[in-house]
Short mmCIF file of C-alpha atoms in Angstrom, two decimals:
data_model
loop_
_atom_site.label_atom_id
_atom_site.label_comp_id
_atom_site.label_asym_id
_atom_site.label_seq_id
_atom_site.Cartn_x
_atom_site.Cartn_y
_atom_site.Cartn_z
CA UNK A 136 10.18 33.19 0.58
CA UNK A 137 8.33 33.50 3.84
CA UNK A 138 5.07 35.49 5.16
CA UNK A 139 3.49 36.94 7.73
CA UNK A 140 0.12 35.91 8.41
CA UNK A 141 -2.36 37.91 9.86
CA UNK A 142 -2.07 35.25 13.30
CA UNK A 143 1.44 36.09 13.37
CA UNK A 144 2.69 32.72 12.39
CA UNK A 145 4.89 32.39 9.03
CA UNK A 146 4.21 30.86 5.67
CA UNK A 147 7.02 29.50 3.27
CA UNK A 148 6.49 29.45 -0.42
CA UNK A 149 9.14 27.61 -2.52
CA UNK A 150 9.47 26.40 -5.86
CA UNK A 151 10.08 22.63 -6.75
CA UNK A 152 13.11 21.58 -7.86
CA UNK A 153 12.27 18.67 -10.02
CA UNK A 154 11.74 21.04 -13.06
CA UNK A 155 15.53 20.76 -12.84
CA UNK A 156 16.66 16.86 -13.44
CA UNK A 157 19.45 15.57 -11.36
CA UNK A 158 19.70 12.10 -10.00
CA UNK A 159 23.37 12.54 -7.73
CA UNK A 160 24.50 14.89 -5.11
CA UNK A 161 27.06 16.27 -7.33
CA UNK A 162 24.18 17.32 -9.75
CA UNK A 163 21.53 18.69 -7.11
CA UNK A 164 24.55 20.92 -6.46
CA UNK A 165 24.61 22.08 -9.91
CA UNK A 166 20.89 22.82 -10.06
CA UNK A 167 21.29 25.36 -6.98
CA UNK A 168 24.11 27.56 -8.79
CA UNK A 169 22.81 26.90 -12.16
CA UNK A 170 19.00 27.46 -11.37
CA UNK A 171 18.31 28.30 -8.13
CA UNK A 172 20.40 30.80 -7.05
CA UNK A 173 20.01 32.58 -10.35
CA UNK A 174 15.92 32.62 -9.73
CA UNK A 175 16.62 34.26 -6.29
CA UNK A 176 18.72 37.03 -7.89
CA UNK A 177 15.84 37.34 -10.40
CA UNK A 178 13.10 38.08 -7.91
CA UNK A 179 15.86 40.37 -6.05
CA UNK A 180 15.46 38.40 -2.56
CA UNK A 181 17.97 37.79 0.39
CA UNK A 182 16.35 34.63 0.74
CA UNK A 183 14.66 31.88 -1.79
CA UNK A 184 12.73 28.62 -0.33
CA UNK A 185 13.40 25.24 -2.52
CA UNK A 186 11.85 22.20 -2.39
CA UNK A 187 14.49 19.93 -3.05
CA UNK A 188 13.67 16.94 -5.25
CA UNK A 189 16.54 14.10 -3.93
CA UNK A 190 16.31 10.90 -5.91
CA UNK A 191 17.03 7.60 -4.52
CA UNK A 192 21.13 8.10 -5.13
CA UNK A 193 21.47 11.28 -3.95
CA UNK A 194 19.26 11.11 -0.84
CA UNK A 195 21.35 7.79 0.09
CA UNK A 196 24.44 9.42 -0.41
CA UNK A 197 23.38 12.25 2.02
CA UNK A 198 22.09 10.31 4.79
CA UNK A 199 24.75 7.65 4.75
CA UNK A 200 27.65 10.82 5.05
CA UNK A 201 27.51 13.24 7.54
CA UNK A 202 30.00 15.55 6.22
CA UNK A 203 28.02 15.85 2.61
CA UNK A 204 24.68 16.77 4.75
CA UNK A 205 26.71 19.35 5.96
CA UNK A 206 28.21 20.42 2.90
CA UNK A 207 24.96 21.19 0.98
CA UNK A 208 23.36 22.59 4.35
CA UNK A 209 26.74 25.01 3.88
CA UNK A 210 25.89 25.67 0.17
CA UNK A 211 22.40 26.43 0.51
CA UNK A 212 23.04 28.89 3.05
CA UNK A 213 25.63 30.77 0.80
CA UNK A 214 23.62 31.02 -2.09
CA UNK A 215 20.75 32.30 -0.12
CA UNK A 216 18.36 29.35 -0.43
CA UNK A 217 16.59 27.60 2.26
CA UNK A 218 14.90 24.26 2.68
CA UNK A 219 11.38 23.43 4.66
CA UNK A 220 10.16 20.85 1.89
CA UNK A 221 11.10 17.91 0.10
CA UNK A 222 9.44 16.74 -2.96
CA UNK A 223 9.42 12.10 -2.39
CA UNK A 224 6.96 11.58 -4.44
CA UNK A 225 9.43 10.39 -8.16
CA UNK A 226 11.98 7.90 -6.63
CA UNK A 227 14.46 8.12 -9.43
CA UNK A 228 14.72 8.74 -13.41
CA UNK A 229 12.27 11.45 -12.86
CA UNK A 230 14.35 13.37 -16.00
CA UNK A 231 14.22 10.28 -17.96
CA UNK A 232 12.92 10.83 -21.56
CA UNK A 233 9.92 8.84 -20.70
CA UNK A 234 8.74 8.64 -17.46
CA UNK A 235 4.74 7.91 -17.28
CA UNK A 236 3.74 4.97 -15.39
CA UNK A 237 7.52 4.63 -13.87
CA UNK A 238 7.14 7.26 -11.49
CA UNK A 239 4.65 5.59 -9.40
CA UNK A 240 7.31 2.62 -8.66
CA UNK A 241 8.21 1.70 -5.72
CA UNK A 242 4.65 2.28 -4.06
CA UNK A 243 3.86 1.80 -0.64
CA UNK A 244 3.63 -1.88 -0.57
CA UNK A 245 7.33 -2.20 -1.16
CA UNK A 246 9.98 -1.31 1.30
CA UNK A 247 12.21 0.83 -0.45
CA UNK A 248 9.56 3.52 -0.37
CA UNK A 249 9.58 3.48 3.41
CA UNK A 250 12.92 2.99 3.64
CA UNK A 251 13.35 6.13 1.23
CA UNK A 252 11.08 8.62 2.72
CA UNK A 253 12.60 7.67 5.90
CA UNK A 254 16.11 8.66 4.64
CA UNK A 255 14.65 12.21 3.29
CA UNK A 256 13.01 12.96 6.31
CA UNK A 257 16.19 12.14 7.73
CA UNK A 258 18.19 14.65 5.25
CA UNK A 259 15.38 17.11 6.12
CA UNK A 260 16.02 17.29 9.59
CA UNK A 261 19.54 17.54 9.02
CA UNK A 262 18.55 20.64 6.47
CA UNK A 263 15.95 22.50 8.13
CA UNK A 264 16.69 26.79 9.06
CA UNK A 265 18.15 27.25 12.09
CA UNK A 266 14.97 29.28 13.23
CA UNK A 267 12.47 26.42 11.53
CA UNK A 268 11.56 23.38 13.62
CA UNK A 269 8.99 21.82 10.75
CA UNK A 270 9.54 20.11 7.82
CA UNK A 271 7.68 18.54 5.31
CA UNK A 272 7.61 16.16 2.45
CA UNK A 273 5.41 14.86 -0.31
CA UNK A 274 4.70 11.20 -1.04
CA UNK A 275 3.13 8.72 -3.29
CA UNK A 276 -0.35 8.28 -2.96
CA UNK A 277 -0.13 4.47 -1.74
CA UNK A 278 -0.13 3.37 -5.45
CA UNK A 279 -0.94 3.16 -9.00
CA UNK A 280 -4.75 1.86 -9.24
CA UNK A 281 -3.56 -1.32 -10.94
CA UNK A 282 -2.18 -4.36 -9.23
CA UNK A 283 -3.21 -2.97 -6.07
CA UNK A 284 -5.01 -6.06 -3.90
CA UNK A 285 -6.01 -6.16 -0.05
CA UNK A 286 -2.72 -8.05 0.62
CA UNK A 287 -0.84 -4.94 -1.10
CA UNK A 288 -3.12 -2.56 0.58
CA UNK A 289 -2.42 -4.36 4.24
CA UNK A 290 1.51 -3.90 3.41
CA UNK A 291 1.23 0.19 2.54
CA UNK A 292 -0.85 0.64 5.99
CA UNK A 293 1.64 -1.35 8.06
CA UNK A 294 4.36 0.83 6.02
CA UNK A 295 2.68 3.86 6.30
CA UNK A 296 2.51 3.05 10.17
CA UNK A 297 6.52 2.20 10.50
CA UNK A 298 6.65 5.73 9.05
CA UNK A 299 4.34 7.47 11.77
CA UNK A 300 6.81 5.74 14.26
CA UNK A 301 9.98 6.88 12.85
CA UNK A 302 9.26 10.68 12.29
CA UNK A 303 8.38 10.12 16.14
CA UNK A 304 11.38 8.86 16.88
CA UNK A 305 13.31 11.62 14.85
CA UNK A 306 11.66 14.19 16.35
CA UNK A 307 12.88 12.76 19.88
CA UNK A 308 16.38 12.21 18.54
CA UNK A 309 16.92 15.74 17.08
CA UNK A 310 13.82 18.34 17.87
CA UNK A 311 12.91 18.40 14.72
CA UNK A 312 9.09 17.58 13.47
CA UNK A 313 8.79 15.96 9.91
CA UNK A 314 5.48 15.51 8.54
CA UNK A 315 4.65 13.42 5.36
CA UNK A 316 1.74 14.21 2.70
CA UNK A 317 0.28 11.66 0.74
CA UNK A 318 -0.38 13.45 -2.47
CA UNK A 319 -3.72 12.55 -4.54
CA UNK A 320 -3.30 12.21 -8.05
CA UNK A 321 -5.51 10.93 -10.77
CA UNK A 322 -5.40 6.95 -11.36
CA UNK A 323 -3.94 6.36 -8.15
CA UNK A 324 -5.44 4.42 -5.56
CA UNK A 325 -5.93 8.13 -3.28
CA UNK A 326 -7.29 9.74 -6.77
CA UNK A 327 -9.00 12.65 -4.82
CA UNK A 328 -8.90 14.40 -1.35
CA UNK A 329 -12.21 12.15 -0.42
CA UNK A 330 -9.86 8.79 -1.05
CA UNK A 331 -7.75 10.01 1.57
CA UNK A 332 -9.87 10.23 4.41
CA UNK A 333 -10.15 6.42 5.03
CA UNK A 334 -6.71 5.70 4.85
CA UNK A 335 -5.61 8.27 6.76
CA UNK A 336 -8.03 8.41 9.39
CA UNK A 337 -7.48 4.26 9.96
CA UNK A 338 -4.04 5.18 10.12
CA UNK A 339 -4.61 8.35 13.06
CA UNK A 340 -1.29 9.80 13.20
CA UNK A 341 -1.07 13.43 12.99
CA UNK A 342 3.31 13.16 11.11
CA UNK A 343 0.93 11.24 8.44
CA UNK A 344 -1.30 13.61 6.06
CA UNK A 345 -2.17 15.11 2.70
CA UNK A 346 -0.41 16.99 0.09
CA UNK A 347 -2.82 19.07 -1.67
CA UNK A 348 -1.67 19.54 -5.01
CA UNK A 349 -4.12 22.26 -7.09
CA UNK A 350 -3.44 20.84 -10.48
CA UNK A 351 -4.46 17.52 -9.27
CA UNK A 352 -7.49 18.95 -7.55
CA UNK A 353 -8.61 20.48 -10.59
CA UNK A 354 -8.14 17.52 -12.87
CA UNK A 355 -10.43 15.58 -10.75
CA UNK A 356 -12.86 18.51 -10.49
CA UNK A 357 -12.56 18.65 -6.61
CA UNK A 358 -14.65 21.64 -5.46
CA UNK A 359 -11.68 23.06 -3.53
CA UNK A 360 -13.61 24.67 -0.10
CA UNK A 361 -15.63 21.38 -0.13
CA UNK A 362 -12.47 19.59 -0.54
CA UNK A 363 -10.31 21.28 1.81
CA UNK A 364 -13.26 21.51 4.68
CA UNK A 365 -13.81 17.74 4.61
CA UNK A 366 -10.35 17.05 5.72
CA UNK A 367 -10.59 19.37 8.27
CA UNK A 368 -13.41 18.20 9.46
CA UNK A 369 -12.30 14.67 9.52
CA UNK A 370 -8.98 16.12 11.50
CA UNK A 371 -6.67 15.12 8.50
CA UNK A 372 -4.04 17.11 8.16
CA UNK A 373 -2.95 19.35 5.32
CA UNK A 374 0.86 19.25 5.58
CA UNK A 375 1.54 21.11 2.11
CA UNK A 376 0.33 22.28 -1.06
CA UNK A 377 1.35 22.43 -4.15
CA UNK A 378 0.47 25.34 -6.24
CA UNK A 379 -0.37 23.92 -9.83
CA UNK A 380 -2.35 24.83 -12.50
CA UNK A 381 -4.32 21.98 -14.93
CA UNK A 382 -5.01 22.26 -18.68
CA UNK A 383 -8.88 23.34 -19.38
CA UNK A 384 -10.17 22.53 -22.67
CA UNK A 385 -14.32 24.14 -22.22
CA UNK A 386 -15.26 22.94 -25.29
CA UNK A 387 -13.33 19.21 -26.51
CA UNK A 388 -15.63 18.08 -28.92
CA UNK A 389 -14.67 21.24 -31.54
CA UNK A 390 -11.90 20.03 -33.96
CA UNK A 391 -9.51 23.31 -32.98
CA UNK A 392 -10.07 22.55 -28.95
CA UNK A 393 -8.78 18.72 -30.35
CA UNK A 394 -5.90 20.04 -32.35
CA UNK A 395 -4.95 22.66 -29.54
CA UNK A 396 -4.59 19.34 -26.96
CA UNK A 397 -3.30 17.36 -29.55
CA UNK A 398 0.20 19.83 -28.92
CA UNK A 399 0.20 18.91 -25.43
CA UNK A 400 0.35 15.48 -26.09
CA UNK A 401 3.77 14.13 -25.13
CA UNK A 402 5.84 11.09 -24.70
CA UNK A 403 7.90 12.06 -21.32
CA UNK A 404 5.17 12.82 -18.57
CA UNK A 405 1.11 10.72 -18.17
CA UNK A 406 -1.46 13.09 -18.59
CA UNK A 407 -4.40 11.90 -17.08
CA UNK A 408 -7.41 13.48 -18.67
CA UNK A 409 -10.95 13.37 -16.61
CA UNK A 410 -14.55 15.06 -18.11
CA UNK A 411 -17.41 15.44 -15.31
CA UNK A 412 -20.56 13.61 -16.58
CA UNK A 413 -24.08 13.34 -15.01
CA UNK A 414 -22.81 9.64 -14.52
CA UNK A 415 -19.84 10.71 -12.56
CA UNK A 416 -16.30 11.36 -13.72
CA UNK A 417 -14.62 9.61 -16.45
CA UNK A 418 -11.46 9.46 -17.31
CA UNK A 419 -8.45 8.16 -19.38
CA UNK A 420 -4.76 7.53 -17.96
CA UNK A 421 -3.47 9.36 -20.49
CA UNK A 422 -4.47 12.93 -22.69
CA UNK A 423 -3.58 10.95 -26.10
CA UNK A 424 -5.87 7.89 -25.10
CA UNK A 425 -8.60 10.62 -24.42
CA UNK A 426 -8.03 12.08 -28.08
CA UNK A 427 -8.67 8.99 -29.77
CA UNK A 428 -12.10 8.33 -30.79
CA UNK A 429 -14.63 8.58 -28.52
CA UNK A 430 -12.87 7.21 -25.29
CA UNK A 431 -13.48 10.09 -23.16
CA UNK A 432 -17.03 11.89 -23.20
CA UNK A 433 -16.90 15.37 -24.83
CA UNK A 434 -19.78 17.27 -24.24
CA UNK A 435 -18.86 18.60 -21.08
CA UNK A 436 -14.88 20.11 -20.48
CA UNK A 437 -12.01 18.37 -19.98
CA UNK A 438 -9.31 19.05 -18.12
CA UNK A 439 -5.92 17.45 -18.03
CA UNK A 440 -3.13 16.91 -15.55
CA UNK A 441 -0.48 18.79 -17.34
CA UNK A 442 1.53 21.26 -14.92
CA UNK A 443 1.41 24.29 -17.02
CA UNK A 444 2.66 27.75 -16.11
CA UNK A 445 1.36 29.70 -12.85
CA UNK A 446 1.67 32.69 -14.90
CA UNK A 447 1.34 32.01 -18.48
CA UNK A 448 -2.14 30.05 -19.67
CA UNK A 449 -2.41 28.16 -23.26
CA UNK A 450 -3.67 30.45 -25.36
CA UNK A 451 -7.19 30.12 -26.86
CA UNK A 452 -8.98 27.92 -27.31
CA UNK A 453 -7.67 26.42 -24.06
CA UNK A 454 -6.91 27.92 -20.56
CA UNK A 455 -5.44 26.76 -17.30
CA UNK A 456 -7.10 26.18 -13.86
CA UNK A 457 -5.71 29.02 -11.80
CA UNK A 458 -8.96 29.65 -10.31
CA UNK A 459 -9.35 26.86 -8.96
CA UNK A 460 -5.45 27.48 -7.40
CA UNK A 461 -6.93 30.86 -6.30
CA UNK A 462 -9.85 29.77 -4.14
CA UNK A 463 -7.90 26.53 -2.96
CA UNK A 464 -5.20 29.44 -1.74
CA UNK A 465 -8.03 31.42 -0.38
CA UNK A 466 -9.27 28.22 1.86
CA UNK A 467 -5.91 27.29 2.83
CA UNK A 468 -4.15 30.51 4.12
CA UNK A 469 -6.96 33.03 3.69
CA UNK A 470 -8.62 32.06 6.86
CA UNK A 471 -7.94 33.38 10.58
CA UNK A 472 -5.67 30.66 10.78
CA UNK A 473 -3.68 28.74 7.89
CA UNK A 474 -4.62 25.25 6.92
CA UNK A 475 -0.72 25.00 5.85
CA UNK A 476 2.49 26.20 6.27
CA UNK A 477 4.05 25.20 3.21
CA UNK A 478 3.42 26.26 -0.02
CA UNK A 479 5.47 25.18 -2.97
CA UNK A 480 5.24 25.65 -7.17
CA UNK A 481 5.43 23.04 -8.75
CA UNK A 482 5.57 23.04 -12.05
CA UNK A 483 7.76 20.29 -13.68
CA UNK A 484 6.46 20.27 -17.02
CA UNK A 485 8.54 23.05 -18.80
CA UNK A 486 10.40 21.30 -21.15
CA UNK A 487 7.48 18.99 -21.86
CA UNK A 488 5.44 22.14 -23.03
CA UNK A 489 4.90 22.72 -26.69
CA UNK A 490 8.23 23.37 -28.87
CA UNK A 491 7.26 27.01 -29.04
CA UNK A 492 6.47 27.29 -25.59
CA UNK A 493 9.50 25.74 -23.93
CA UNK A 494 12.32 28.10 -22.44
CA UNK A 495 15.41 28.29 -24.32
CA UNK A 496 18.08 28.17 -22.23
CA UNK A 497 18.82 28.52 -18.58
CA UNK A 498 17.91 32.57 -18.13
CA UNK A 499 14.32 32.09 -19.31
CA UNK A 500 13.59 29.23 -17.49
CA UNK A 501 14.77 31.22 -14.58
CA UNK A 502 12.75 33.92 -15.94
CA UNK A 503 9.65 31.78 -15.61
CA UNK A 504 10.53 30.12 -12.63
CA UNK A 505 10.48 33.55 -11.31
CA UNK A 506 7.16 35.25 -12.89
CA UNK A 507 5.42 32.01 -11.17
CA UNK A 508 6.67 32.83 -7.72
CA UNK A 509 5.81 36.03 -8.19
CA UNK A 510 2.32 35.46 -9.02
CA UNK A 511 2.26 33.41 -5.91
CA UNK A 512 3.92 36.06 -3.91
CA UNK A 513 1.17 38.46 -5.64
CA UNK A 514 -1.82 35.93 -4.24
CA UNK A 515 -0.49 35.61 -1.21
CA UNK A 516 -0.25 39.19 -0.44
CA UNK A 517 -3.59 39.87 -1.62
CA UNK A 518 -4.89 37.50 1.34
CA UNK A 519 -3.98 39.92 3.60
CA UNK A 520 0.15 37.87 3.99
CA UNK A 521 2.72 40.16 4.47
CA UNK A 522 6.46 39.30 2.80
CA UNK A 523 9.11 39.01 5.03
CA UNK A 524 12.77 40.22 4.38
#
């Protein structure tokens, strides 16, 4: 879906594709006649952005084979989809039946991460609208805070670095500008927006910035316009966001709060769970850890990084964080000029949901796929963005 804004310069919105699990060619194919296309129909548009999730297979398989680039370039445009965005952050087994700490391997201190993003930003290129000359894609944010030493550290900048010079190099080759995001997450080693400043400025490259992901902002209880305004003001760029929404418990020390959290515990995904204390924030890797006993404070909220519907909070006693969404979205494209092009929902965590939550069946995952984007659609309008055909 693309805008207008006010300065005359267009926004895309997409929706993530790794709600949909797929680890080959053959089966991101599948997802775009068995998901995607059906969510465009839903929300009655010419035109639907994605943003493709390739694991390691099928991103080798289309950078390694010219004709199969060309092939899904062909089906994307028939089933009236479109592609400015890749999701790199889960390398593979992302639809796994547990996944927690796996998706932060390989990090940025081993080479098949470079060597990966370098093959999607090739595939992105190769992917990219006719009339579109930008592309972006999400990353890793360096690593998982464990087993990460200066000698690690020294490896992800150098990495990070090769990177800067190959998107430079691929933009001579084919006119094409790829930009890469790292994305902060809780218990990584870029938790928050403010861990990315040092890395990123060291590293000065303007292909090489953040991904602001809302859910994650909220988790960490980033104050989104400070958030957003220091990396502008320390000239880092904002190359996407992802529009998320975090689980809010206000109240975690009442035994219904506890039992309404308790649903949301899971085996597949990690739920890191943070509290804001007068110490500073606290946290636990993981929202079952943070129900047991007294390992997380619970006098103040907590909230949780669960990816829950755009459009559909938890019912009482819990809520989601789409206000903090709404004035991140405000900061970002509300201004005379956007902080970001690229906009994308992303919320993976269907399935995951509680029994009575999850979608049954392909049509009302669609469904929801679609009430999300068109809450997005709905904020974006609001801001003064005007939908284009």
């Amino acid at each position: 879906m693309r805008f207008r804004h006010p300065d005359g310069s267009t926004v895309h919105l997409a929706y993530c594709t790794n709600v949909h699990p797929a680890e080959t060619l053959d089966g991101v194919l599948a997802q775009l006649r068995d998901h995607c296309e059906p969510v465009r129909r839903r929300l009655g548009r010419d035109r639907l952005g994605i943003g493709l999730w390739l694991a390691k297979d099928a991103a080798h398989a289309l950078v390694t084979d010219p004709s199969a680039l060309r092939g899904l370039r062909t089906e994307l445009d028939r089933r009236g989809l479109e592609v400015v965005t890749l999701n790199g952050f889960p390398y593979e087994g992302f639809g796994a039946e547990e996944v927690k700490y796996r998706v932060y391997k390989p990090d940025w201190a081993d080479p098949e991460r470079l060597d990966h993003t370098t093959a999607l930003a090739r595939v992105l290129a190769g992917l990219l609208p006719d009339d579109v000359t930008e592309g972006t894609i999400s990353t890793l944010p360096l690593a998982w805070h464990t087993a990460y030493d200066d000698e690690r550290a020294a490896r992800a900048r150098e990495a990070l670095t090769a990177l800067a010079e190959r998107l430079d190099a691929l933009h001579e080759l084919t006119g094409r500008s790829i930009r890469v995001g790292l994305e902060p997450e809780p218990g990584c080693i870029v938790e928050t927006t403010a861990d990315a400043i040092g890395p990123l400025t060291a590293i000065g490259h303007d292909r090489i910035g953040v991904c602001v992901d809302t859910c994650h902002l909220a988790t960490s209880f980033e104050d989104p316009h400070t958030a957003l305004h220091a990396l502008t003001h320390a000239g880092v760029p904002i190359v996407k966001s992802q529009l998320s929404a975090a689980l809010h418990a206000e109240h975690p020390h009442l035994p219904d709060v506890r039992e309404a959290l308790a649903a949301f515990d899971e085996p597949r995904f990690l739920h890191q769970t943070r509290t804001a204390t007068s110490a500073g924030l606290r946290g636990t890797d993981d929202l079952g850890e943070a129900l047991t006993g007294d390992a997380l404070p619970d006098a103040s909220p907590w909230r949780a990084h669960f990816h829950v519907p755009l459009h559909a909070a938890p019912a009482a006693p819990l809520t989601s964080t789409l206000p903090v969404l709404r004035a991140a979205l405000t900061r970002l494209v509300g201004g005379a000029h956007p902080l970001t092009r690229h906009l994308e929902v992303e919320t993976y965590t269907w399935q995951a949901l509680p029994p009575e939550l999850r979608p049954r069946g392909r049509a009302q995952l669609a469904e929801g796929i679609a009430a999300e984007l068109a809450l997005a659609r709905d904020l974006l309008t609001d801001l003064g963005l005007k939908e284009l055909p």
